[in-house]
Amino acid sequence: SQELEQSPQSLIVQEGKNLTINCTSSKTLYGLYWYKQKYGEGLIFLMMLQKGGEEKSHEKITAKLDEKKQQSSLHITASQPSHAGIYLCGADVATGGFKTIFGAGTRLFVKA
Amino acid sequence: GAGVSQSPRYKVAKRGQDVALRCDPISGHVSLFWYQQALGQGPEFLTYFQNEAQLDKSGLPSDRFFAERPEGSVSTLKIQRTQQEDSAVYLCASRPGMGNEKLFFGSGTQLSVL
């Protein structure tokens, strides 16, 4: 079955530093999603990428999908304590319709 | 409704007890998903519906787990004879169409089996 590998599993950064989280699949991704989850809460949508080479930005967060549509990265510039949480990548898998599966997540801690 | 609503927010069950978890999706959303999230893990797919049709239930861990969406709106996830390994957060999500769209998540039901 298709799986999404996220790296690193956890990350501790000093406030103001940049960081990158990666999401990799062995198969072509149809619809790649990035979500953020605060502990004990539901998932908040960040961005969706569909086309090879696509890049989107929102505030200090940039997400990219490679040309082969098998790898995505999430980059945070000048991290702040508010960026702390769990970052999850998700992707659509064809199964009658399309179901969305998720990676194990990257836990981000930002030291003030 | 304004968002995806799940109830109860917390549920404590004794081992062997049956539980029912409810999900009210956003009105008009065609697709509805259930996920199980263990502590420190990402959400694991359980099952999903398009309207009232259950298109994929491959993620249900055992025949003790059953989900339904009889009228294509509200959904219930039922767990029979709960076991300690069923302790997790159960997340429900919905989306307007059938794919290539973001999911809208509820806050989850935290199930603790003692």
PDB file of C-alpha atoms in Angstrom:
ATOM      1  CA  SER A   1       0.000   0.000   0.000  1.00  0.00           C
ATOM      2  CA  GLN A   2       1.120   3.531  -0.603  1.00  0.00           C
ATOM      3  CA  GLU A   3       2.775   5.167   2.386  1.00  0.00           C
ATOM      4  CA  LEU A   4       3.983   8.649   3.110  1.00  0.00           C
ATOM      5  CA  GLU A   5       7.328   9.038   4.858  1.00  0.00           C
ATOM      6  CA  GLN A   6       7.919  12.233   6.799  1.00  0.00           C
ATOM      7  CA  SER A   7      11.247  13.509   8.058  1.00  0.00           C
ATOM      8  CA  PRO A   8      12.400  14.464  10.532  1.00  0.00           C
ATOM      9  CA  GLN A   9      10.128  12.869  13.139  1.00  0.00           C
ATOM     10  CA  SER A  10      10.747  15.790  15.462  1.00  0.00           C
ATOM     11  CA  LEU A  11      12.576  19.066  15.309  1.00  0.00           C
ATOM     12  CA  ILE A  12      13.677  21.620  17.909  1.00  0.00           C
ATOM     13  CA  VAL A  13      14.674  25.022  16.553  1.00  0.00           C
ATOM     14  CA  GLN A  14      15.583  28.351  18.042  1.00  0.00           C
ATOM     15  CA  GLU A  15      13.089  31.127  17.414  1.00  0.00           C
ATOM     16  CA  GLY A  16      14.005  33.006  14.270  1.00  0.00           C
ATOM     17  CA  LYS A  17      15.644  30.042  12.532  1.00  0.00           C
ATOM     18  CA  ASN A  18      14.481  28.506   9.254  1.00  0.00           C
ATOM     19  CA  LEU A  19      13.484  24.869   8.941  1.00  0.00           C
ATOM     20  CA  THR A  20      12.351  22.317   6.358  1.00  0.00           C
ATOM     21  CA  ILE A  21      10.117  19.257   6.688  1.00  0.00           C
ATOM     22  CA  ASN A  22       9.978  16.593   3.984  1.00  0.00           C
ATOM     23  CA  CYS A  23       7.313  14.190   2.769  1.00  0.00           C
ATOM     24  CA  THR A  24       8.151  11.355   0.372  1.00  0.00           C
ATOM     25  CA  SER A  25       6.143   8.683  -1.424  1.00  0.00           C
ATOM     26  CA  SER A  26       7.223   5.732  -3.555  1.00  0.00           C
ATOM     27  CA  LYS A  27       4.315   6.459  -5.893  1.00  0.00           C
ATOM     28  CA  THR A  28       3.054   9.503  -7.746  1.00  0.00           C
ATOM     29  CA  LEU A  29       1.043  11.779  -5.513  1.00  0.00           C
ATOM     30  CA  TYR A  30      -2.386  12.958  -6.606  1.00  0.00           C
ATOM     31  CA  GLY A  31      -3.218  15.890  -4.406  1.00  0.00           C
ATOM     32  CA  LEU A  32      -0.663  16.608  -1.678  1.00  0.00           C
ATOM     33  CA  TYR A  33      -1.886  18.334   1.460  1.00  0.00           C
ATOM     34  CA  TRP A  34      -0.136  19.934   4.408  1.00  0.00           C
ATOM     35  CA  TYR A  35      -1.948  20.240   7.707  1.00  0.00           C
ATOM     36  CA  LYS A  36      -0.969  21.490  11.141  1.00  0.00           C
ATOM     37  CA  GLN A  37      -2.236  19.973  14.379  1.00  0.00           C
ATOM     38  CA  LYS A  38      -1.960  21.429  17.837  1.00  0.00           C
ATOM     39  CA  TYR A  39      -1.823  18.848  20.601  1.00  0.00           C
ATOM     40  CA  GLY A  40      -5.272  17.463  21.399  1.00  0.00           C
ATOM     41  CA  GLU A  41      -6.974  19.286  18.548  1.00  0.00           C
ATOM     42  CA  GLY A  42      -8.149  18.638  15.017  1.00  0.00           C
ATOM     43  CA  LEU A  43      -6.154  19.288  11.854  1.00  0.00           C
ATOM     44  CA  ILE A  44      -5.918  22.749  10.321  1.00  0.00           C
ATOM     45  CA  PHE A  45      -5.435  22.949   6.562  1.00  0.00           C
ATOM     46  CA  LEU A  46      -2.325  24.808   5.385  1.00  0.00           C
ATOM     47  CA  MET A  47      -1.870  24.200   1.655  1.00  0.00           C
ATOM     48  CA  MET A  48      -2.679  21.867  -1.214  1.00  0.00           C
ATOM     49  CA  LEU A  49      -0.391  21.099  -4.160  1.00  0.00           C
ATOM     50  CA  GLN A  50      -1.429  19.272  -7.305  1.00  0.00           C
ATOM     51  CA  LYS A  51       0.953  19.990 -10.148  1.00  0.00           C
ATOM     52  CA  GLY A  52       4.565  18.896 -10.509  1.00  0.00           C
ATOM     53  CA  GLY A  53       6.877  21.787  -9.662  1.00  0.00           C
ATOM     54  CA  GLU A  54       4.102  23.703  -7.907  1.00  0.00           C
ATOM     55  CA  GLU A  55       4.993  26.034  -5.052  1.00  0.00           C
ATOM     56  CA  LYS A  56       2.683  27.896  -2.702  1.00  0.00           C
ATOM     57  CA  SER A  57       3.318  30.320   0.141  1.00  0.00           C
ATOM     58  CA  HIS A  58       1.262  31.643   3.003  1.00  0.00           C
ATOM     59  CA  GLU A  59       2.792  34.091   5.422  1.00  0.00           C
ATOM     60  CA  LYS A  60       6.141  32.509   6.369  1.00  0.00           C
ATOM     61  CA  ILE A  61       5.343  28.992   5.171  1.00  0.00           C
ATOM     62  CA  THR A  62       6.226  27.707   1.684  1.00  0.00           C
ATOM     63  CA  ALA A  63       5.335  24.284   0.307  1.00  0.00           C
ATOM     64  CA  LYS A  64       6.728  22.701  -2.859  1.00  0.00           C
ATOM     65  CA  LEU A  65       5.921  19.565  -4.871  1.00  0.00           C
ATOM     66  CA  ASP A  66       8.724  18.159  -7.022  1.00  0.00           C
ATOM     67  CA  GLU A  67       8.410  17.605 -10.765  1.00  0.00           C
ATOM     68  CA  LYS A  68       7.909  13.851 -10.363  1.00  0.00           C
ATOM     69  CA  LYS A  69       5.166  14.461  -7.766  1.00  0.00           C
ATOM     70  CA  GLN A  70       6.757  12.057  -5.311  1.00  0.00           C
ATOM     71  CA  GLN A  71       8.275  14.453  -2.812  1.00  0.00           C
ATOM     72  CA  SER A  72       7.093  17.593  -1.084  1.00  0.00           C
ATOM     73  CA  SER A  73       8.782  19.975   1.315  1.00  0.00           C
ATOM     74  CA  LEU A  74       7.441  22.499   3.794  1.00  0.00           C
ATOM     75  CA  HIS A  75       9.728  25.399   4.648  1.00  0.00           C
ATOM     76  CA  ILE A  76       9.208  27.823   7.509  1.00  0.00           C
ATOM     77  CA  THR A  77      11.162  31.067   7.496  1.00  0.00           C
ATOM     78  CA  ALA A  78      12.072  32.865  10.728  1.00  0.00           C
ATOM     79  CA  SER A  79      10.209  30.424  12.983  1.00  0.00           C
ATOM     80  CA  GLN A  80       8.072  31.710  15.848  1.00  0.00           C
ATOM     81  CA  PRO A  81       6.623  29.965  18.928  1.00  0.00           C
ATOM     82  CA  SER A  82       3.228  30.029  17.179  1.00  0.00           C
ATOM     83  CA  HIS A  83       4.632  27.650  14.547  1.00  0.00           C
ATOM     84  CA  ALA A  84       5.034  24.894  17.133  1.00  0.00           C
ATOM     85  CA  GLY A  85       2.847  21.835  16.606  1.00  0.00           C
ATOM     86  CA  ILE A  86       2.598  18.700  14.502  1.00  0.00           C
ATOM     87  CA  TYR A  87       2.896  19.037  10.733  1.00  0.00           C
ATOM     88  CA  LEU A  88       1.215  16.329   8.686  1.00  0.00           C
ATOM     89  CA  CYS A  89       1.393  15.634   4.986  1.00  0.00           C
ATOM     90  CA  GLY A  90      -1.526  13.870   3.345  1.00  0.00           C
ATOM     91  CA  ALA A  91      -2.168  12.520  -0.140  1.00  0.00           C
ATOM     92  CA  ASP A  92      -5.079  11.157  -2.139  1.00  0.00           C
ATOM     93  CA  VAL A  93      -5.151   7.485  -3.076  1.00  0.00           C
ATOM     94  CA  ALA A  94      -7.532   6.168  -5.712  1.00  0.00           C
ATOM     95  CA  THR A  95      -9.901   3.575  -4.247  1.00  0.00           C
ATOM     96  CA  GLY A  96     -13.336   3.700  -5.787  1.00  0.00           C
ATOM     97  CA  GLY A  97     -13.197   7.391  -5.086  1.00  0.00           C
ATOM     98  CA  PHE A  98     -10.210   9.095  -3.485  1.00  0.00           C
ATOM     99  CA  LYS A  99      -9.252   8.552   0.126  1.00  0.00           C
ATOM    100  CA  THR A 100      -6.696  10.732   1.902  1.00  0.00           C
ATOM    101  CA  ILE A 101      -3.884   9.072   3.833  1.00  0.00           C
ATOM    102  CA  PHE A 102      -1.375  10.745   6.142  1.00  0.00           C
ATOM    103  CA  GLY A 103       2.229  10.479   7.182  1.00  0.00           C
ATOM    104  CA  ALA A 104       3.272   9.992  10.820  1.00  0.00           C
ATOM    105  CA  GLY A 105       3.863  13.715  11.309  1.00  0.00           C
ATOM    106  CA  THR A 106       6.762  15.984  12.270  1.00  0.00           C
ATOM    107  CA  ARG A 107       6.698  17.452  15.773  1.00  0.00           C
ATOM    108  CA  LEU A 108       8.078  20.973  15.782  1.00  0.00           C
ATOM    109  CA  PHE A 109       9.222  22.716  18.944  1.00  0.00           C
ATOM    110  CA  VAL A 110      10.339  26.345  18.812  1.00  0.00           C
ATOM    111  CA  LYS A 111      12.516  27.650  21.639  1.00  0.00           C
ATOM    112  CA  ALA A 112      11.924  31.277  22.543  1.00  0.00           C
TER     113      ALA A 112
ATOM    114  CA  GLY B   1     -23.340  23.743  10.175  1.00  0.00           C
ATOM    115  CA  ALA B   2     -20.344  25.991  10.642  1.00  0.00           C
ATOM    116  CA  GLY B   3     -17.881  23.124  10.931  1.00  0.00           C
ATOM    117  CA  VAL B   4     -17.506  19.400  11.501  1.00  0.00           C
ATOM    118  CA  SER B   5     -18.879  18.492  14.902  1.00  0.00           C
ATOM    119  CA  GLN B   6     -17.984  15.356  16.853  1.00  0.00           C
ATOM    120  CA  SER B   7     -19.514  14.030  20.038  1.00  0.00           C
ATOM    121  CA  PRO B   8     -18.751  13.170  22.680  1.00  0.00           C
ATOM    122  CA  ARG B   9     -15.488  15.062  23.043  1.00  0.00           C
ATOM    123  CA  TYR B  10     -14.246  12.547  25.610  1.00  0.00           C
ATOM    124  CA  LYS B  11     -15.405   9.009  26.287  1.00  0.00           C
ATOM    125  CA  VAL B  12     -14.248   6.654  28.990  1.00  0.00           C
ATOM    126  CA  ALA B  13     -15.338   3.049  28.563  1.00  0.00           C
ATOM    127  CA  LYS B  14     -14.778  -0.111  30.532  1.00  0.00           C
ATOM    128  CA  ARG B  15     -13.188  -2.936  28.606  1.00  0.00           C
ATOM    129  CA  GLY B  16     -15.904  -4.950  26.880  1.00  0.00           C
ATOM    130  CA  GLN B  17     -18.348  -2.054  26.681  1.00  0.00           C
ATOM    131  CA  ASP B  18     -19.828  -0.909  23.345  1.00  0.00           C
ATOM    132  CA  VAL B  19     -19.381   2.737  22.305  1.00  0.00           C
ATOM    133  CA  ALA B  20     -20.854   4.953  19.583  1.00  0.00           C
ATOM    134  CA  LEU B  21     -19.101   8.037  18.274  1.00  0.00           C
ATOM    135  CA  ARG B  22     -21.011  10.623  16.290  1.00  0.00           C
ATOM    136  CA  CYS B  23     -19.929  12.918  13.473  1.00  0.00           C
ATOM    137  CA  ASP B  24     -21.946  15.798  12.016  1.00  0.00           C
ATOM    138  CA  PRO B  25     -20.214  16.870   8.801  1.00  0.00           C
ATOM    139  CA  ILE B  26     -20.541  20.251   7.146  1.00  0.00           C
ATOM    140  CA  SER B  27     -23.959  20.448   5.519  1.00  0.00           C
ATOM    141  CA  GLY B  28     -23.910  19.294   1.902  1.00  0.00           C
ATOM    142  CA  HIS B  29     -20.511  17.627   2.062  1.00  0.00           C
ATOM    143  CA  VAL B  30     -20.483  14.464  -0.015  1.00  0.00           C
ATOM    144  CA  SER B  31     -17.444  12.696   1.433  1.00  0.00           C
ATOM    145  CA  LEU B  32     -16.963  11.731   5.062  1.00  0.00           C
ATOM    146  CA  PHE B  33     -13.896  10.095   6.590  1.00  0.00           C
ATOM    147  CA  TRP B  34     -13.016   8.429   9.891  1.00  0.00           C
ATOM    148  CA  TYR B  35      -9.451   8.253  11.194  1.00  0.00           C
ATOM    149  CA  GLN B  36      -7.862   6.762  14.296  1.00  0.00           C
ATOM    150  CA  GLN B  37      -4.948   8.653  15.829  1.00  0.00           C
ATOM    151  CA  ALA B  38      -2.856   7.007  18.521  1.00  0.00           C
ATOM    152  CA  LEU B  39      -0.688   9.135  20.769  1.00  0.00           C
ATOM    153  CA  GLY B  40       2.364  10.392  18.877  1.00  0.00           C
ATOM    154  CA  GLN B  41       1.175   9.026  15.532  1.00  0.00           C
ATOM    155  CA  GLY B  42      -0.404  10.420  12.404  1.00  0.00           C
ATOM    156  CA  PRO B  43      -4.087   9.789  11.607  1.00  0.00           C
ATOM    157  CA  GLU B  44      -4.688   6.241  10.345  1.00  0.00           C
ATOM    158  CA  PHE B  45      -7.440   5.848   7.762  1.00  0.00           C
ATOM    159  CA  LEU B  46     -10.390   3.744   8.923  1.00  0.00           C
ATOM    160  CA  THR B  47     -13.196   4.171   6.401  1.00  0.00           C
ATOM    161  CA  TYR B  48     -14.922   6.651   4.129  1.00  0.00           C
ATOM    162  CA  PHE B  49     -18.318   7.373   2.610  1.00  0.00           C
ATOM    163  CA  GLN B  50     -19.599   9.103  -0.463  1.00  0.00           C
ATOM    164  CA  ASN B  51     -23.088  10.110   0.534  1.00  0.00           C
ATOM    165  CA  GLU B  52     -24.529   6.983   2.154  1.00  0.00           C
ATOM    166  CA  ALA B  53     -22.255   4.551   0.317  1.00  0.00           C
ATOM    167  CA  GLN B  54     -19.290   3.170   2.234  1.00  0.00           C
ATOM    168  CA  LEU B  55     -16.639   3.023  -0.506  1.00  0.00           C
ATOM    169  CA  ASP B  56     -13.676   1.829   1.522  1.00  0.00           C
ATOM    170  CA  LYS B  57     -13.537   0.196   4.936  1.00  0.00           C
ATOM    171  CA  SER B  58     -10.127  -1.376   4.561  1.00  0.00           C
ATOM    172  CA  GLY B  59      -8.720   0.471   7.568  1.00  0.00           C
ATOM    173  CA  LEU B  60     -11.183  -0.847  10.144  1.00  0.00           C
ATOM    174  CA  PRO B  61      -8.972  -2.855  12.569  1.00  0.00           C
ATOM    175  CA  SER B  62     -11.419  -5.684  13.215  1.00  0.00           C
ATOM    176  CA  ASP B  63     -15.040  -6.732  12.845  1.00  0.00           C
ATOM    177  CA  ARG B  64     -15.697  -5.013  16.179  1.00  0.00           C
ATOM    178  CA  PHE B  65     -15.591  -1.700  14.308  1.00  0.00           C
ATOM    179  CA  PHE B  66     -18.611  -0.638  12.284  1.00  0.00           C
ATOM    180  CA  ALA B  67     -19.473   2.678  10.622  1.00  0.00           C
ATOM    181  CA  GLU B  68     -22.655   3.908   9.021  1.00  0.00           C
ATOM    182  CA  ARG B  69     -24.041   6.985   7.327  1.00  0.00           C
ATOM    183  CA  PRO B  70     -27.627   5.962   6.532  1.00  0.00           C
ATOM    184  CA  GLU B  71     -28.936   9.254   5.136  1.00  0.00           C
ATOM    185  CA  GLY B  72     -25.699  10.596   3.710  1.00  0.00           C
ATOM    186  CA  SER B  73     -25.173  13.186   6.420  1.00  0.00           C
ATOM    187  CA  VAL B  74     -24.534  12.233  10.068  1.00  0.00           C
ATOM    188  CA  SER B  75     -22.223   9.271  10.596  1.00  0.00           C
ATOM    189  CA  THR B  76     -21.702   6.968  13.556  1.00  0.00           C
ATOM    190  CA  LEU B  77     -18.627   4.885  14.316  1.00  0.00           C
ATOM    191  CA  LYS B  78     -19.461   1.995  16.609  1.00  0.00           C
ATOM    192  CA  ILE B  79     -16.940  -0.090  18.475  1.00  0.00           C
ATOM    193  CA  GLN B  80     -18.180  -3.291  20.093  1.00  0.00           C
ATOM    194  CA  ARG B  81     -16.547  -5.005  23.055  1.00  0.00           C
ATOM    195  CA  THR B  82     -13.911  -2.301  23.425  1.00  0.00           C
ATOM    196  CA  GLN B  83     -10.326  -3.285  24.174  1.00  0.00           C
ATOM    197  CA  GLN B  84      -7.501  -1.221  25.670  1.00  0.00           C
ATOM    198  CA  GLU B  85      -5.784  -1.009  22.286  1.00  0.00           C
ATOM    199  CA  ASP B  86      -8.830   0.891  20.982  1.00  0.00           C
ATOM    200  CA  SER B  87      -7.824   3.884  23.142  1.00  0.00           C
ATOM    201  CA  ALA B  88      -7.078   6.712  20.719  1.00  0.00           C
ATOM    202  CA  VAL B  89      -8.478   9.914  19.277  1.00  0.00           C
ATOM    203  CA  TYR B  90     -11.067   9.266  16.575  1.00  0.00           C
ATOM    204  CA  LEU B  91     -11.165  12.026  13.981  1.00  0.00           C
ATOM    205  CA  CYS B  92     -13.942  12.703  11.513  1.00  0.00           C
ATOM    206  CA  ALA B  93     -13.473  14.801   8.378  1.00  0.00           C
ATOM    207  CA  SER B  94     -15.636  15.840   5.444  1.00  0.00           C
ATOM    208  CA  ARG B  95     -15.206  17.524   2.071  1.00  0.00           C
ATOM    209  CA  PRO B  96     -17.597  18.958  -0.506  1.00  0.00           C
ATOM    210  CA  GLY B  97     -16.854  16.575  -3.392  1.00  0.00           C
ATOM    211  CA  MET B  98     -15.169  13.296  -4.156  1.00  0.00           C
ATOM    212  CA  GLY B  99     -11.465  14.108  -4.324  1.00  0.00           C
ATOM    213  CA  ASN B 100      -8.687  16.632  -4.872  1.00  0.00           C
ATOM    214  CA  GLU B 101     -10.079  18.883  -2.166  1.00  0.00           C
ATOM    215  CA  LYS B 102      -9.022  19.674   1.336  1.00  0.00           C
ATOM    216  CA  LEU B 103     -10.626  17.888   4.261  1.00  0.00           C
ATOM    217  CA  PHE B 104     -12.355  19.740   7.059  1.00  0.00           C
ATOM    218  CA  PHE B 105     -11.682  18.072  10.402  1.00  0.00           C
ATOM    219  CA  GLY B 106     -13.636  17.883  13.628  1.00  0.00           C
ATOM    220  CA  SER B 107     -11.897  18.194  16.999  1.00  0.00           C
ATOM    221  CA  GLY B 108     -12.059  14.459  17.554  1.00  0.00           C
ATOM    222  CA  THR B 109     -13.359  12.110  20.230  1.00  0.00           C
ATOM    223  CA  GLN B 110     -10.762  10.937  22.722  1.00  0.00           C
ATOM    224  CA  LEU B 111     -11.621   7.374  23.716  1.00  0.00           C
ATOM    225  CA  SER B 112     -10.024   5.840  26.799  1.00  0.00           C
ATOM    226  CA  VAL B 113     -10.696   2.168  27.492  1.00  0.00           C
ATOM    227  CA  LEU B 114      -9.937   1.093  31.055  1.00  0.00           C
TER     228      LEU B 114
END
